[in-house]
PDB file of C-alpha atoms in Angstrom:
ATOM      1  CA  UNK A   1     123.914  98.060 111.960  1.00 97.00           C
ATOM      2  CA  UNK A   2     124.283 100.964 109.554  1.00 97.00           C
ATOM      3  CA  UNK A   3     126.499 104.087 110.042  1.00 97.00           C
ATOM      4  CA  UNK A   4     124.540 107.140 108.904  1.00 97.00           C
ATOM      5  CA  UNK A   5     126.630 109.360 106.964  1.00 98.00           C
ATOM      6  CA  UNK A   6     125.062 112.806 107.466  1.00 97.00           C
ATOM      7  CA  UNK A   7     128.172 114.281 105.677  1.00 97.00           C
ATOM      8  CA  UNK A   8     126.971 113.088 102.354  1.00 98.00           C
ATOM      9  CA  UNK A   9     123.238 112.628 102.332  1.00 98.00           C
ATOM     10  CA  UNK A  10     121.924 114.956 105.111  1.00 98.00           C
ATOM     11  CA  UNK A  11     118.422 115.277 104.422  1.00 97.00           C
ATOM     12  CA  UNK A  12     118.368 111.328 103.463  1.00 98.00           C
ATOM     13  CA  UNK A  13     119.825 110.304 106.934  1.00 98.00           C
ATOM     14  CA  UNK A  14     117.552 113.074 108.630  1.00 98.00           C
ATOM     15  CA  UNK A  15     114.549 111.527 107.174  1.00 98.00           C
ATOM     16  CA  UNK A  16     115.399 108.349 107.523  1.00 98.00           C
ATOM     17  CA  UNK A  17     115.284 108.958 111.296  1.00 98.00           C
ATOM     18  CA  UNK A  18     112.400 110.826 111.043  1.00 98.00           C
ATOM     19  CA  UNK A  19     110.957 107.787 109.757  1.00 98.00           C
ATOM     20  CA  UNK A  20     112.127 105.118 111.812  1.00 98.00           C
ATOM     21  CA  UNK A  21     111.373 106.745 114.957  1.00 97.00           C
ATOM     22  CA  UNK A  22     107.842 106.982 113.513  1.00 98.00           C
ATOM     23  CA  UNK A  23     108.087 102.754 113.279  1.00 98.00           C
ATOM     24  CA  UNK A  24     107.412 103.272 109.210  1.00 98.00           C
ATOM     25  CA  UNK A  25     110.008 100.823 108.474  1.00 98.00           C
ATOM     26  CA  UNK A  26     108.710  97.888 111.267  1.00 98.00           C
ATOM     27  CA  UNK A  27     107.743  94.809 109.536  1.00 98.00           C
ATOM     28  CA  UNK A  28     107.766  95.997 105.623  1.00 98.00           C
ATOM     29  CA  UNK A  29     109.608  93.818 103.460  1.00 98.00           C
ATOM     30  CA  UNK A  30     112.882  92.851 101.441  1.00 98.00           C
ATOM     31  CA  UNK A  31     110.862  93.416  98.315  1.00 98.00           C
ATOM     32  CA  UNK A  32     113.831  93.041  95.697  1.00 98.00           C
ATOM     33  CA  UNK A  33     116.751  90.968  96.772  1.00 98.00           C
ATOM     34  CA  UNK A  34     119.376  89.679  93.856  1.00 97.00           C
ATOM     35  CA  UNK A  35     122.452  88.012  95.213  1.00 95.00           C
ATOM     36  CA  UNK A  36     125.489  89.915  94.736  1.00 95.00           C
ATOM     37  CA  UNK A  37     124.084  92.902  94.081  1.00 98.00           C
ATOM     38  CA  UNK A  38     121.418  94.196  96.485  1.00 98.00           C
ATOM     39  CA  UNK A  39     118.925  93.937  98.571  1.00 98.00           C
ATOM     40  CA  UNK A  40     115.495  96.492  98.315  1.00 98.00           C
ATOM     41  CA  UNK A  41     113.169  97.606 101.102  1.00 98.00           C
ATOM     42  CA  UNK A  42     111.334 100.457 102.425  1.00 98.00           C
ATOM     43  CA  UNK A  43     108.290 100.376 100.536  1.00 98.00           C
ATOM     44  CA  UNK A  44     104.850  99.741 102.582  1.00 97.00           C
ATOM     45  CA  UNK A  45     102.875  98.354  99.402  1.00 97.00           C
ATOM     46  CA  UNK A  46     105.353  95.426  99.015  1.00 95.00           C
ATOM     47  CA  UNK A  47     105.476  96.000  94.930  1.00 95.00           C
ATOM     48  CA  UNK A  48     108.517  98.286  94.823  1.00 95.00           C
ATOM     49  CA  UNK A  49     106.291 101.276  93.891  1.00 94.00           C
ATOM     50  CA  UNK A  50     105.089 102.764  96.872  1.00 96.00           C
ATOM     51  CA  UNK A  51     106.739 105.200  99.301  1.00 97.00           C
ATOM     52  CA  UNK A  52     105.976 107.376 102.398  1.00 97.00           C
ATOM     53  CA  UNK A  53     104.768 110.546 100.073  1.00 96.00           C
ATOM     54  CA  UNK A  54     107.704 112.605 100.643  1.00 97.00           C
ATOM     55  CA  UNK A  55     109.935 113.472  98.001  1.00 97.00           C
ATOM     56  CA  UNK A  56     113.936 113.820  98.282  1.00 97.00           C
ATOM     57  CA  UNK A  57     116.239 115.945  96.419  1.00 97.00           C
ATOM     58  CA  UNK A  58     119.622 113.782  95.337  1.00 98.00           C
ATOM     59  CA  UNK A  59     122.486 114.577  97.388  1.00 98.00           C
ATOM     60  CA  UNK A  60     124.414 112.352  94.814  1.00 97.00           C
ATOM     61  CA  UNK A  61     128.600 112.070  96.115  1.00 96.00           C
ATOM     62  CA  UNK A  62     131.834 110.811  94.460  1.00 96.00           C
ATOM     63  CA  UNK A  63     131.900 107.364  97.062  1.00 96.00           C
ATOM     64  CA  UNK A  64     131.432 104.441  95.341  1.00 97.00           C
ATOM     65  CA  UNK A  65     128.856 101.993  95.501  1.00 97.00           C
ATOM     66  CA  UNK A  66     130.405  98.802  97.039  1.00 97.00           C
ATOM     67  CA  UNK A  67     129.593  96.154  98.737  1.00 98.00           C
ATOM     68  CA  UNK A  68     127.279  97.403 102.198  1.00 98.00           C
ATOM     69  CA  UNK A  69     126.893 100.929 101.154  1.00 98.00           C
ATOM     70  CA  UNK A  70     122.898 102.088 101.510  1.00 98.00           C
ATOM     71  CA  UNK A  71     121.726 103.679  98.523  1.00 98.00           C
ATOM     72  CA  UNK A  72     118.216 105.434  98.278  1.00 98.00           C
ATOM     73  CA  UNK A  73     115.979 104.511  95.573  1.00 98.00           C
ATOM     74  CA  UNK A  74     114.382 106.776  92.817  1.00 97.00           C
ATOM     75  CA  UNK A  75     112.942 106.721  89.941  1.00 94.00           C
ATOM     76  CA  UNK A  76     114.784 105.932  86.814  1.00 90.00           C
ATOM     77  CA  UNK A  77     113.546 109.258  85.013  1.00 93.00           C
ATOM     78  CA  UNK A  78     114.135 110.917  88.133  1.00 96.00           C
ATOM     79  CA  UNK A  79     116.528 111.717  90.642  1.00 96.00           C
ATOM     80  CA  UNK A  80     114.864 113.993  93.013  1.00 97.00           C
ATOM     81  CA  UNK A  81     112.196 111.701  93.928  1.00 97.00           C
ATOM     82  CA  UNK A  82     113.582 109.373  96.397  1.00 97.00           C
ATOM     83  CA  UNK A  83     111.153 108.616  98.892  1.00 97.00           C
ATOM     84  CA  UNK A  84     111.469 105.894 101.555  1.00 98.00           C
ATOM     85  CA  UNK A  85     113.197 102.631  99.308  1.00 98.00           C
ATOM     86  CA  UNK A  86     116.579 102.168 100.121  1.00 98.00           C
ATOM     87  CA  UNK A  87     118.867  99.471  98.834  1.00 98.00           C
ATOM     88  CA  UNK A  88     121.491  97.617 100.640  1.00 98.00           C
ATOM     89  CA  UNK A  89     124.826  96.918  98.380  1.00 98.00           C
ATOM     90  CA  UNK A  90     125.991  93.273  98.970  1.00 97.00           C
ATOM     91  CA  UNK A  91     128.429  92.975  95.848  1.00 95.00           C
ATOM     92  CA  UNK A  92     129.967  95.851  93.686  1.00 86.00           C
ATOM     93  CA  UNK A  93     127.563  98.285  91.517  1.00 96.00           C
ATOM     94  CA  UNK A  94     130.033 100.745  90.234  1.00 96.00           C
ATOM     95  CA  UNK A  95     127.261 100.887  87.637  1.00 96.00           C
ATOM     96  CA  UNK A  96     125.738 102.790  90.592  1.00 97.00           C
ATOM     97  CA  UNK A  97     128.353 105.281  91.161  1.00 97.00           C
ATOM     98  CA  UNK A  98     127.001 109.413  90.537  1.00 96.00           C
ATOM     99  CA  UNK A  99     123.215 108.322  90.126  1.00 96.00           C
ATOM    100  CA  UNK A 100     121.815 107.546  93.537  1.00 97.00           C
ATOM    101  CA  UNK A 101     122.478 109.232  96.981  1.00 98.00           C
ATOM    102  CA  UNK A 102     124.295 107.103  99.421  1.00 98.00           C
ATOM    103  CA  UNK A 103     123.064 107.858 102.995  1.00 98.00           C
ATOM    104  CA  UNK A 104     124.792 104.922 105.145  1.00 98.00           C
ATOM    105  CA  UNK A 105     127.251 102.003 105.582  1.00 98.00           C
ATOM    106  CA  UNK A 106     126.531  98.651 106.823  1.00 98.00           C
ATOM    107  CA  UNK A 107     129.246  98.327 109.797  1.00 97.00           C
ATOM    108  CA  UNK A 108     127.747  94.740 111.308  1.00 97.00           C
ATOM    109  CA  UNK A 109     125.976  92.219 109.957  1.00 97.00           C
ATOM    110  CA  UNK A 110     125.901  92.176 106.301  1.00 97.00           C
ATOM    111  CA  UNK A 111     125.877  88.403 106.719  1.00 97.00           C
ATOM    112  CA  UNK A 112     122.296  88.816 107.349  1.00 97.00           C
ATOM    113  CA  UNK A 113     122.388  90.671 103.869  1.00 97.00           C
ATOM    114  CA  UNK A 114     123.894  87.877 102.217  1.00 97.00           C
ATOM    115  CA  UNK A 115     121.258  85.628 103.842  1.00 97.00           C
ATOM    116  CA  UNK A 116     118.030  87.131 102.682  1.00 98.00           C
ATOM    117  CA  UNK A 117     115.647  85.317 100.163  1.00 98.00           C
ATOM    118  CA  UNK A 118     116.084  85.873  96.682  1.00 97.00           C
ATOM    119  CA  UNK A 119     113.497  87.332  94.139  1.00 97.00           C
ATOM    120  CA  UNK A 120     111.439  90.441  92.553  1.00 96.00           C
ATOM    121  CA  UNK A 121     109.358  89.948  95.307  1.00 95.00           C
ATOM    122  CA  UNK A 122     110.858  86.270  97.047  1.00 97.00           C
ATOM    123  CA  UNK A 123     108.355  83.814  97.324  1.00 96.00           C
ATOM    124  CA  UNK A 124     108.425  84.405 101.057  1.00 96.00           C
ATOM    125  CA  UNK A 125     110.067  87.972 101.556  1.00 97.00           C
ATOM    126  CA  UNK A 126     112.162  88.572 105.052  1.00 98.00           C
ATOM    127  CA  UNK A 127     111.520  91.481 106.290  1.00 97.00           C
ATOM    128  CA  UNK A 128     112.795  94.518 108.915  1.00 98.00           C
ATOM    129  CA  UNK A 129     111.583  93.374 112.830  1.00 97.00           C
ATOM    130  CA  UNK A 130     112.014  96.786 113.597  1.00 97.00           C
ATOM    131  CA  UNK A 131     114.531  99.845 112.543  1.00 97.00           C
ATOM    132  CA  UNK A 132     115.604 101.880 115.003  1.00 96.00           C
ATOM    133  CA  UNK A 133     118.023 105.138 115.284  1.00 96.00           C
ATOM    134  CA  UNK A 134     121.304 104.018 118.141  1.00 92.00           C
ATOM    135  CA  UNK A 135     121.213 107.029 119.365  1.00 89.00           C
ATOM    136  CA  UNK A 136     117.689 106.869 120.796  1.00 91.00           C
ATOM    137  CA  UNK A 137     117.845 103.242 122.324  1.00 85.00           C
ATOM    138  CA  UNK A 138     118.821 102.722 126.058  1.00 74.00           C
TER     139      UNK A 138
END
């Protein structure tokens, strides 16, 4: 479960709803996943390269990256092209702190974090059943 945290990222956590409740995240993969660090997804292709086509602006804020904050991914020559990667904290990345917008917090189940298969891709990636926004389910 992730808290959205429309008071730093707003147009991150407004498209990632927008995206959800489209099902774009449903069955794509954990395509990056290095213990004690973090854990990559949101890219359709698999590779790490691909996105949704829309392009973000950086709504980058002073909280730090730490262990089950949700970063979105850019570019490295790039800030203002986050797409639809995002990047789930599961160790500390001060290294991360100022560069990339943070748009949620992991409030349950970072165990599952912890528990996904290594790799740049893993041999045999987990992936997301199906991403949905709280406020929409019954």
């Amino acid at each position: 479960v992730i808290e959205l945290l429309s008071d730093l990222a707003p147009r991150h956590v407004a498209r990632i709803k927008e995206l959800s409740r489209k099902g774009f995240y449903n069955g794509l993969t954990f395509h990056r996943v290095k213990k004690g660090f973090a854990a990559e997804t949101g890219d359709p292709t698999g590779t790490g390269r691909g996105g949704s086509g829309k392009k973000l602006k950086a709504e980058i804020s002073k909280e730090p990256f730490v262990r089950g904050v949700v970063g979105m991914k850019h570019a490295a020559n790039d800030i203002n092209s986050a797409d639809s990667q995002f990047f789930i904290i599961s160790g500390s990345a001060e290294h991360l702190d100022n560069k990339y917008s943070i748009w949620g917090r992991v409030i349950f189940g970072m165990e599952f974090v912890d528990l996904l298969k290594q790799g740049a891709p893993p041999k045999e990636p987990d992936t997301i059943v199906k991403m949905r926004v709280a406020a929409d389910v019954n």
